[in-house]
PDB file of N, CA and C in Angstrom:
ATOM      1  N   MET A1388       5.463  41.404 -94.960  1.00  0.00           N
ATOM      2  CA  MET A1388       6.825  42.064 -94.863  1.00  0.00           C
ATOM      3  C   MET A1388       7.380  41.951 -93.543  1.00  0.00           C
ATOM      4  N   ARG A1389       8.721  41.475 -93.487  1.00  0.00           N
ATOM      5  CA  ARG A1389       9.381  41.285 -92.271  1.00  0.00           C
ATOM      6  C   ARG A1389       9.983  42.648 -91.720  1.00  0.00           C
ATOM      7  N   LYS A1390       9.825  42.692 -90.434  1.00  0.00           N
ATOM      8  CA  LYS A1390      10.323  43.920 -89.817  1.00  0.00           C
ATOM      9  C   LYS A1390      11.798  43.804 -89.481  1.00  0.00           C
ATOM     10  N   VAL A1391      12.671  44.656 -89.841  1.00  0.00           N
ATOM     11  CA  VAL A1391      14.044  44.561 -89.688  1.00  0.00           C
ATOM     12  C   VAL A1391      14.583  45.521 -88.523  1.00  0.00           C
ATOM     13  N   PHE A1392      15.348  44.867 -87.562  1.00  0.00           N
ATOM     14  CA  PHE A1392      15.784  45.723 -86.448  1.00  0.00           C
ATOM     15  C   PHE A1392      17.167  46.346 -86.799  1.00  0.00           C
ATOM     16  N   PRO A1393      17.469  47.518 -86.371  1.00  0.00           N
ATOM     17  CA  PRO A1393      18.757  48.056 -86.676  1.00  0.00           C
ATOM     18  C   PRO A1393      19.965  47.170 -86.031  1.00  0.00           C
ATOM     19  N   LEU A1394      21.110  47.258 -86.643  1.00  0.00           N
ATOM     20  CA  LEU A1394      22.250  46.384 -86.125  1.00  0.00           C
ATOM     21  C   LEU A1394      22.645  46.685 -84.702  1.00  0.00           C
ATOM     22  N   TRP A1395      22.441  47.920 -84.229  1.00  0.00           N
ATOM     23  CA  TRP A1395      22.940  48.273 -82.914  1.00  0.00           C
ATOM     24  C   TRP A1395      22.084  47.712 -81.911  1.00  0.00           C
ATOM     25  N   THR A1396      20.881  47.126 -82.070  1.00  0.00           N
ATOM     26  CA  THR A1396      19.960  46.603 -81.170  1.00  0.00           C
ATOM     27  C   THR A1396      20.622  45.306 -80.554  1.00  0.00           C
ATOM     28  N   ILE A1397      21.228  44.584 -81.440  1.00  0.00           N
ATOM     29  CA  ILE A1397      21.825  43.278 -80.711  1.00  0.00           C
ATOM     30  C   ILE A1397      22.914  43.460 -79.733  1.00  0.00           C
ATOM     31  N   PRO A1398      23.930  44.410 -79.963  1.00  0.00           N
ATOM     32  CA  PRO A1398      24.894  44.637 -78.926  1.00  0.00           C
ATOM     33  C   PRO A1398      24.218  45.247 -77.629  1.00  0.00           C
ATOM     34  N   VAL A1399      23.242  46.149 -77.838  1.00  0.00           N
ATOM     35  CA  VAL A1399      22.492  46.666 -76.731  1.00  0.00           C
ATOM     36  C   VAL A1399      21.859  45.620 -75.911  1.00  0.00           C
ATOM     37  N   LEU A1400      21.124  44.613 -76.580  1.00  0.00           N
ATOM     38  CA  LEU A1400      20.424  43.521 -75.838  1.00  0.00           C
ATOM     39  C   LEU A1400      21.437  42.733 -75.051  1.00  0.00           C
ATOM     40  N   ILE A1401      22.581  42.469 -75.758  1.00  0.00           N
ATOM     41  CA  ILE A1401      23.626  41.615 -75.079  1.00  0.00           C
ATOM     42  C   ILE A1401      24.246  42.410 -73.836  1.00  0.00           C
ATOM     43  N   LEU A1402      24.401  43.677 -74.015  1.00  0.00           N
ATOM     44  CA  LEU A1402      24.889  44.409 -72.913  1.00  0.00           C
ATOM     45  C   LEU A1402      23.892  44.422 -71.776  1.00  0.00           C
ATOM     46  N   PHE A1403      22.572  44.640 -72.055  1.00  0.00           N
ATOM     47  CA  PHE A1403      21.593  44.483 -71.027  1.00  0.00           C
ATOM     48  C   PHE A1403      21.497  43.128 -70.354  1.00  0.00           C
ATOM     49  N   ALA A1404      21.635  42.103 -71.181  1.00  0.00           N
ATOM     50  CA  ALA A1404      21.769  40.694 -70.518  1.00  0.00           C
ATOM     51  C   ALA A1404      22.894  40.572 -69.618  1.00  0.00           C
ATOM     52  N   PHE A1405      24.159  41.036 -70.037  1.00  0.00           N
ATOM     53  CA  PHE A1405      25.256  40.977 -69.134  1.00  0.00           C
ATOM     54  C   PHE A1405      24.990  41.743 -67.868  1.00  0.00           C
ATOM     55  N   ALA A1406      24.373  42.973 -68.042  1.00  0.00           N
ATOM     56  CA  ALA A1406      24.195  43.943 -66.875  1.00  0.00           C
ATOM     57  C   ALA A1406      23.188  43.183 -65.925  1.00  0.00           C
ATOM     58  N   THR A1407      22.225  42.543 -66.492  1.00  0.00           N
ATOM     59  CA  THR A1407      21.242  41.901 -65.627  1.00  0.00           C
ATOM     60  C   THR A1407      21.822  40.723 -64.792  1.00  0.00           C
ATOM     61  N   VAL A1408      22.691  39.971 -65.489  1.00  0.00           N
ATOM     62  CA  VAL A1408      23.415  38.813 -64.769  1.00  0.00           C
ATOM     63  C   VAL A1408      24.369  39.359 -63.846  1.00  0.00           C
ATOM     64  N   TRP A1409      25.033  40.358 -64.131  1.00  0.00           N
ATOM     65  CA  TRP A1409      26.056  41.022 -63.139  1.00  0.00           C
ATOM     66  C   TRP A1409      25.316  41.468 -61.931  1.00  0.00           C
ATOM     67  N   LEU A1410      24.084  42.133 -62.124  1.00  0.00           N
ATOM     68  CA  LEU A1410      23.272  42.770 -60.943  1.00  0.00           C
ATOM     69  C   LEU A1410      22.792  41.731 -60.286  1.00  0.00           C
ATOM     70  N   ARG A1411      22.337  40.583 -60.757  1.00  0.00           N
ATOM     71  CA  ARG A1411      21.724  39.436 -59.980  1.00  0.00           C
ATOM     72  C   ARG A1411      22.880  38.745 -59.186  1.00  0.00           C
ATOM     73  N   LEU A1412      24.023  38.616 -59.679  1.00  0.00           N
ATOM     74  CA  LEU A1412      25.124  38.026 -59.021  1.00  0.00           C
ATOM     75  C   LEU A1412      25.563  38.971 -57.780  1.00  0.00           C
ATOM     76  N   THR A1413      25.562  40.250 -57.991  1.00  0.00           N
ATOM     77  CA  THR A1413      25.846  41.155 -56.991  1.00  0.00           C
ATOM     78  C   THR A1413      24.816  41.080 -55.782  1.00  0.00           C
ATOM     79  N   VAL A1414      23.536  41.018 -56.197  1.00  0.00           N
ATOM     80  CA  VAL A1414      22.494  40.834 -55.099  1.00  0.00           C
ATOM     81  C   VAL A1414      22.802  39.596 -54.464  1.00  0.00           C
ATOM     82  N   VAL A1415      23.049  38.457 -55.039  1.00  0.00           N
ATOM     83  CA  VAL A1415      23.236  37.108 -54.337  1.00  0.00           C
ATOM     84  C   VAL A1415      24.425  37.342 -53.435  1.00  0.00           C
ATOM     85  N   GLN A1416      25.485  37.917 -53.780  1.00  0.00           N
ATOM     86  CA  GLN A1416      26.753  38.038 -53.030  1.00  0.00           C
ATOM     87  C   GLN A1416      26.451  38.814 -51.892  1.00  0.00           C
ATOM     88  N   THR A1417      25.764  39.913 -52.104  1.00  0.00           N
ATOM     89  CA  THR A1417      25.440  40.815 -50.946  1.00  0.00           C
ATOM     90  C   THR A1417      24.561  40.256 -50.011  1.00  0.00           C
ATOM     91  N   THR A1418      23.465  39.505 -50.437  1.00  0.00           N
ATOM     92  CA  THR A1418      22.644  38.727 -49.552  1.00  0.00           C
ATOM     93  C   THR A1418      23.492  37.736 -48.724  1.00  0.00           C
ATOM     94  N   TYR A1419      24.394  37.024 -49.314  1.00  0.00           N
ATOM     95  CA  TYR A1419      25.241  36.020 -48.670  1.00  0.00           C
ATOM     96  C   TYR A1419      26.094  36.790 -47.452  1.00  0.00           C
ATOM     97  N   GLU A1420      26.722  37.876 -47.990  1.00  0.00           N
ATOM     98  CA  GLU A1420      27.421  38.668 -46.923  1.00  0.00           C
ATOM     99  C   GLU A1420      26.582  39.163 -45.783  1.00  0.00           C
ATOM    100  N   LEU A1421      25.388  39.638 -46.078  1.00  0.00           N
ATOM    101  CA  LEU A1421      24.517  40.107 -45.017  1.00  0.00           C
ATOM    102  C   LEU A1421      24.122  38.926 -44.106  1.00  0.00           C
ATOM    103  N   ASN A1422      23.874  37.755 -44.668  1.00  0.00           N
ATOM    104  CA  ASN A1422      23.521  36.564 -43.793  1.00  0.00           C
ATOM    105  C   ASN A1422      24.649  36.209 -42.869  1.00  0.00           C
ATOM    106  N   GLU A1423      25.878  36.228 -43.440  1.00  0.00           N
ATOM    107  CA  GLU A1423      27.065  35.935 -42.735  1.00  0.00           C
ATOM    108  C   GLU A1423      27.328  36.946 -41.613  1.00  0.00           C
ATOM    109  N   ALA A1424      27.099  38.187 -41.987  1.00  0.00           N
ATOM    110  CA  ALA A1424      27.183  39.248 -40.927  1.00  0.00           C
ATOM    111  C   ALA A1424      26.204  39.036 -39.683  1.00  0.00           C
ATOM    112  N   ASN A1425      24.904  38.763 -40.140  1.00  0.00           N
ATOM    113  CA  ASN A1425      23.903  38.418 -39.193  1.00  0.00           C
ATOM    114  C   ASN A1425      24.190  37.328 -38.223  1.00  0.00           C
ATOM    115  N   LYS A1426      24.776  36.249 -38.843  1.00  0.00           N
ATOM    116  CA  LYS A1426      25.291  35.085 -37.994  1.00  0.00           C
ATOM    117  C   LYS A1426      26.312  35.460 -37.053  1.00  0.00           C
ATOM    118  N   THR A1427      27.228  36.219 -37.472  1.00  0.00           N
ATOM    119  CA  THR A1427      28.329  36.661 -36.631  1.00  0.00           C
ATOM    120  C   THR A1427      27.834  37.604 -35.487  1.00  0.00           C
ATOM    121  N   LEU A1428      26.846  38.427 -35.965  1.00  0.00           N
ATOM    122  CA  LEU A1428      26.263  39.341 -34.943  1.00  0.00           C
ATOM    123  C   LEU A1428      25.517  38.569 -33.778  1.00  0.00           C
ATOM    124  N   ASN A1429      24.779  37.443 -34.212  1.00  0.00           N
ATOM    125  CA  ASN A1429      24.045  36.695 -33.258  1.00  0.00           C
ATOM    126  C   ASN A1429      25.048  35.966 -32.378  1.00  0.00           C
ATOM    127  N   ASN A1430      26.090  35.415 -32.934  1.00  0.00           N
ATOM    128  CA  ASN A1430      27.001  34.680 -32.146  1.00  0.00           C
ATOM    129  C   ASN A1430      27.699  35.548 -31.118  1.00  0.00           C
ATOM    130  N   LEU A1431      27.958  36.794 -31.554  1.00  0.00           N
ATOM    131  CA  LEU A1431      28.610  37.811 -30.640  1.00  0.00           C
ATOM    132  C   LEU A1431      27.646  38.147 -29.492  1.00  0.00           C
ATOM    133  N   LYS A1432      26.274  38.287 -29.837  1.00  0.00           N
ATOM    134  CA  LYS A1432      25.436  38.532 -28.826  1.00  0.00           C
ATOM    135  C   LYS A1432      25.245  37.416 -27.819  1.00  0.00           C
ATOM    136  N   LEU A1433      25.322  36.325 -28.242  1.00  0.00           N
ATOM    137  CA  LEU A1433      25.215  35.077 -27.422  1.00  0.00           C
ATOM    138  C   LEU A1433      26.475  35.126 -26.581  1.00  0.00           C
ATOM    139  N   GLU A1434      27.642  35.320 -27.108  1.00  0.00           N
ATOM    140  CA  GLU A1434      28.879  35.333 -26.321  1.00  0.00           C
ATOM    141  C   GLU A1434      28.868  36.358 -25.302  1.00  0.00           C
ATOM    142  N   ASN A1435      28.321  37.653 -25.629  1.00  0.00           N
ATOM    143  CA  ASN A1435      28.211  38.734 -24.677  1.00  0.00           C
ATOM    144  C   ASN A1435      27.300  38.355 -23.542  1.00  0.00           C
ATOM    145  N   GLU A1436      26.156  37.755 -23.780  1.00  0.00           N
ATOM    146  CA  GLU A1436      25.346  37.319 -22.767  1.00  0.00           C
ATOM    147  C   GLU A1436      26.005  36.414 -21.772  1.00  0.00           C
ATOM    148  N   ARG A1437      26.625  35.402 -22.441  1.00  0.00           N
ATOM    149  CA  ARG A1437      27.435  34.344 -21.603  1.00  0.00           C
ATOM    150  C   ARG A1437      28.487  35.037 -20.676  1.00  0.00           C
ATOM    151  N   LEU A1438      29.159  35.926 -21.309  1.00  0.00           N
ATOM    152  CA  LEU A1438      30.204  36.648 -20.523  1.00  0.00           C
ATOM    153  C   LEU A1438      29.594  37.534 -19.397  1.00  0.00           C
ATOM    154  N   GLU A1439      28.511  38.238 -19.753  1.00  0.00           N
ATOM    155  CA  GLU A1439      27.802  39.022 -18.666  1.00  0.00           C
ATOM    156  C   GLU A1439      27.399  38.210 -17.512  1.00  0.00           C
ATOM    157  N   LEU A1440      26.811  37.036 -17.844  1.00  0.00           N
ATOM    158  CA  LEU A1440      26.487  36.080 -16.782  1.00  0.00           C
ATOM    159  C   LEU A1440      27.602  35.663 -15.953  1.00  0.00           C
ATOM    160  N   LYS A1441      28.675  35.379 -16.593  1.00  0.00           N
ATOM    161  CA  LYS A1441      29.933  34.987 -15.976  1.00  0.00           C
ATOM    162  C   LYS A1441      30.396  36.078 -14.998  1.00  0.00           C
ATOM    163  N   VAL A1442      30.371  37.299 -15.444  1.00  0.00           N
ATOM    164  CA  VAL A1442      30.829  38.472 -14.640  1.00  0.00           C
ATOM    165  C   VAL A1442      29.887  38.600 -13.402  1.00  0.00           C
ATOM    166  N   ALA A1443      28.550  38.351 -13.631  1.00  0.00           N
ATOM    167  CA  ALA A1443      27.609  38.535 -12.525  1.00  0.00           C
ATOM    168  C   ALA A1443      27.933  37.390 -11.554  1.00  0.00           C
ATOM    169  N   GLN A1444      28.298  36.226 -11.986  1.00  0.00           N
ATOM    170  CA  GLN A1444      28.574  35.096 -11.040  1.00  0.00           C
ATOM    171  C   GLN A1444      29.846  35.354 -10.234  1.00  0.00           C
ATOM    172  N   LEU A1445      30.818  35.930 -10.959  1.00  0.00           N
ATOM    173  CA  LEU A1445      32.098  36.271 -10.331  1.00  0.00           C
ATOM    174  C   LEU A1445      32.046  37.383  -9.306  1.00  0.00           C
ATOM    175  N   ARG A1446      31.102  38.207  -9.525  1.00  0.00           N
ATOM    176  CA  ARG A1446      30.888  39.414  -8.579  1.00  0.00           C
ATOM    177  C   ARG A1446      29.888  39.051  -7.481  1.00  0.00           C
ATOM    178  N   SER A1447      29.285  37.909  -7.420  1.00  0.00           N
ATOM    179  CA  SER A1447      28.325  37.561  -6.486  1.00  0.00           C
ATOM    180  C   SER A1447      28.893  37.507  -5.067  1.00  0.00           C
ATOM    181  N   PRO A1448      28.250  37.863  -4.070  1.00  0.00           N
ATOM    182  CA  PRO A1448      28.831  37.959  -2.713  1.00  0.00           C
ATOM    183  C   PRO A1448      29.220  36.452  -2.306  1.00  0.00           C
ATOM    184  N   ARG A1449      28.426  35.538  -2.633  1.00  0.00           N
ATOM    185  CA  ARG A1449      28.713  34.059  -2.334  1.00  0.00           C
ATOM    186  C   ARG A1449      30.145  33.690  -2.979  1.00  0.00           C
ATOM    187  N   HIS A1450      30.319  33.955  -4.201  1.00  0.00           N
ATOM    188  CA  HIS A1450      31.581  33.630  -4.844  1.00  0.00           C
ATOM    189  C   HIS A1450      32.730  34.376  -4.183  1.00  0.00           C
ATOM    190  N   LEU A1451      32.531  35.769  -3.919  1.00  0.00           N
ATOM    191  CA  LEU A1451      33.569  36.478  -3.226  1.00  0.00           C
ATOM    192  C   LEU A1451      33.959  35.923  -1.921  1.00  0.00           C
ATOM    193  N   GLU A1452      32.938  35.587  -1.198  1.00  0.00           N
ATOM    194  CA  GLU A1452      33.256  34.972   0.127  1.00  0.00           C
ATOM    195  C   GLU A1452      33.967  33.793   0.087  1.00  0.00           C
ATOM    196  N   LEU A1453      33.631  32.850  -0.904  1.00  0.00           N
ATOM    197  CA  LEU A1453      34.335  31.612  -1.079  1.00  0.00           C
ATOM    198  C   LEU A1453      35.816  31.822  -1.421  1.00  0.00           C
ATOM    199  N   LEU A1454      35.999  32.827  -2.449  1.00  0.00           N
ATOM    200  CA  LEU A1454      37.264  33.138  -2.917  1.00  0.00           C
ATOM    201  C   LEU A1454      38.098  33.669  -1.726  1.00  0.00           C
ATOM    202  N   ALA A1455      37.508  34.551  -0.916  1.00  0.00           N
ATOM    203  CA  ALA A1455      38.264  35.131   0.283  1.00  0.00           C
ATOM    204  C   ALA A1455      38.731  33.989   1.237  1.00  0.00           C
ATOM    205  N   LYS A1456      37.790  33.085   1.527  1.00  0.00           N
ATOM    206  CA  LYS A1456      38.108  31.962   2.471  1.00  0.00           C
ATOM    207  C   LYS A1456      39.218  31.015   1.871  1.00  0.00           C
ATOM    208  N   GLN A1457      39.010  30.526   0.664  1.00  0.00           N
ATOM    209  CA  GLN A1457      39.862  29.531   0.066  1.00  0.00           C
ATOM    210  C   GLN A1457      41.103  30.002  -0.407  1.00  0.00           C
ATOM    211  N   LYS A1458      41.066  30.981  -1.221  1.00  0.00           N
ATOM    212  CA  LYS A1458      42.290  31.485  -1.854  1.00  0.00           C
ATOM    213  C   LYS A1458      43.129  32.390  -0.915  1.00  0.00           C
ATOM    214  N   PHE A1459      42.444  33.240  -0.311  1.00  0.00           N
ATOM    215  CA  PHE A1459      43.206  34.230   0.612  1.00  0.00           C
ATOM    216  C   PHE A1459      43.214  33.859   2.101  1.00  0.00           C
ATOM    217  N   LYS A1460      42.633  32.834   2.445  1.00  0.00           N
ATOM    218  CA  LYS A1460      42.503  32.347   3.761  1.00  0.00           C
ATOM    219  C   LYS A1460      42.036  33.388   4.737  1.00  0.00           C
ATOM    220  N   LEU A1461      41.021  34.200   4.329  1.00  0.00           N
ATOM    221  CA  LEU A1461      40.471  35.169   5.057  1.00  0.00           C
ATOM    222  C   LEU A1461      39.202  34.741   5.837  1.00  0.00           C
ATOM    223  N   ASN A1462      38.999  35.119   7.042  1.00  0.00           N
ATOM    224  CA  ASN A1462      37.797  34.716   7.839  1.00  0.00           C
ATOM    225  C   ASN A1462      37.022  35.919   8.358  1.00  0.00           C
ATOM    226  N   PRO A1463      35.898  35.883   8.697  1.00  0.00           N
ATOM    227  CA  PRO A1463      35.189  37.049   9.291  1.00  0.00           C
ATOM    228  C   PRO A1463      35.961  37.571  10.471  1.00  0.00           C
ATOM    229  N   PRO A1464      35.913  38.778  10.796  1.00  0.00           N
ATOM    230  CA  PRO A1464      36.805  39.443  11.791  1.00  0.00           C
ATOM    231  C   PRO A1464      36.107  38.990  13.165  1.00  0.00           C
ATOM    232  N   THR A1465      36.974  38.838  14.157  1.00  0.00           N
ATOM    233  CA  THR A1465      36.503  38.598  15.533  1.00  0.00           C
ATOM    234  C   THR A1465      36.058  39.910  16.160  1.00  0.00           C
ATOM    235  N   PRO A1466      35.217  39.867  17.189  1.00  0.00           N
ATOM    236  CA  PRO A1466      34.815  41.061  17.723  1.00  0.00           C
ATOM    237  C   PRO A1466      35.949  41.951  18.206  1.00  0.00           C
ATOM    238  N   ASP A1467      37.035  41.481  18.636  1.00  0.00           N
ATOM    239  CA  ASP A1467      38.125  42.383  19.086  1.00  0.00           C
ATOM    240  C   ASP A1467      38.731  43.079  17.985  1.00  0.00           C
ATOM    241  N   ARG A1468      38.507  42.653  16.784  1.00  0.00           N
ATOM    242  CA  ARG A1468      39.224  43.247  15.579  1.00  0.00           C
ATOM    243  C   ARG A1468      38.240  44.280  14.850  1.00  0.00           C
ATOM    244  N   MET A1469      37.074  44.348  15.426  1.00  0.00           N
ATOM    245  CA  MET A1469      36.088  45.354  14.783  1.00  0.00           C
ATOM    246  C   MET A1469      36.171  46.721  15.505  1.00  0.00           C
ATOM    247  N   ILE A1470      36.069  47.765  14.671  1.00  0.00           N
ATOM    248  CA  ILE A1470      35.988  49.149  15.244  1.00  0.00           C
ATOM    249  C   ILE A1470      34.627  49.644  14.946  1.00  0.00           C
ATOM    250  N   GLN A1471      33.963  50.201  15.933  1.00  0.00           N
ATOM    251  CA  GLN A1471      32.747  50.816  15.708  1.00  0.00           C
ATOM    252  C   GLN A1471      32.926  52.279  15.386  1.00  0.00           C
ATOM    253  N   MET A1472      32.163  52.646  14.263  1.00  0.00           N
ATOM    254  CA  MET A1472      32.287  54.013  13.821  1.00  0.00           C
ATOM    255  C   MET A1472      31.037  54.822  14.256  1.00  0.00           C
ATOM    256  N   LYS A1473      31.377  56.120  14.753  1.00  0.00           N
ATOM    257  CA  LYS A1473      30.212  56.962  15.154  1.00  0.00           C
ATOM    258  C   LYS A1473      29.735  57.703  13.943  1.00  0.00           C
ATOM    259  N   GLU A1474      28.407  57.863  13.980  1.00  0.00           N
ATOM    260  CA  GLU A1474      27.864  58.635  12.780  1.00  0.00           C
ATOM    261  C   GLU A1474      27.947  60.084  13.007  1.00  0.00           C
TER     262      GLU A1474
END
C-alpha cells in the first residue's frame, strides 16, 4: 500500500526550498561584502602607515633644517645674534 502525503506538504516543501536558497544567497552576499570591507580596511591601514611615515620624515630635524635653509633662506645665528639665558 502506498503512503499518501497530505496536499499541504508540497507548498511547505517548496517554501522551505525557496527559504534555503534565499538564505544561502544572503550568506554569499554578506560574505562578499565582508571581504570587500576587509580589503578596504587593509588598504586604509597601508595608507595610514604611509602617511605616518611621511609625517615623520617631514618633521625630522634634517628635513626642517633643509627647508629653513632652502625655502626661507635661514642660517644658523652668528655668535653676536645669540643671547645667553641665565637659569
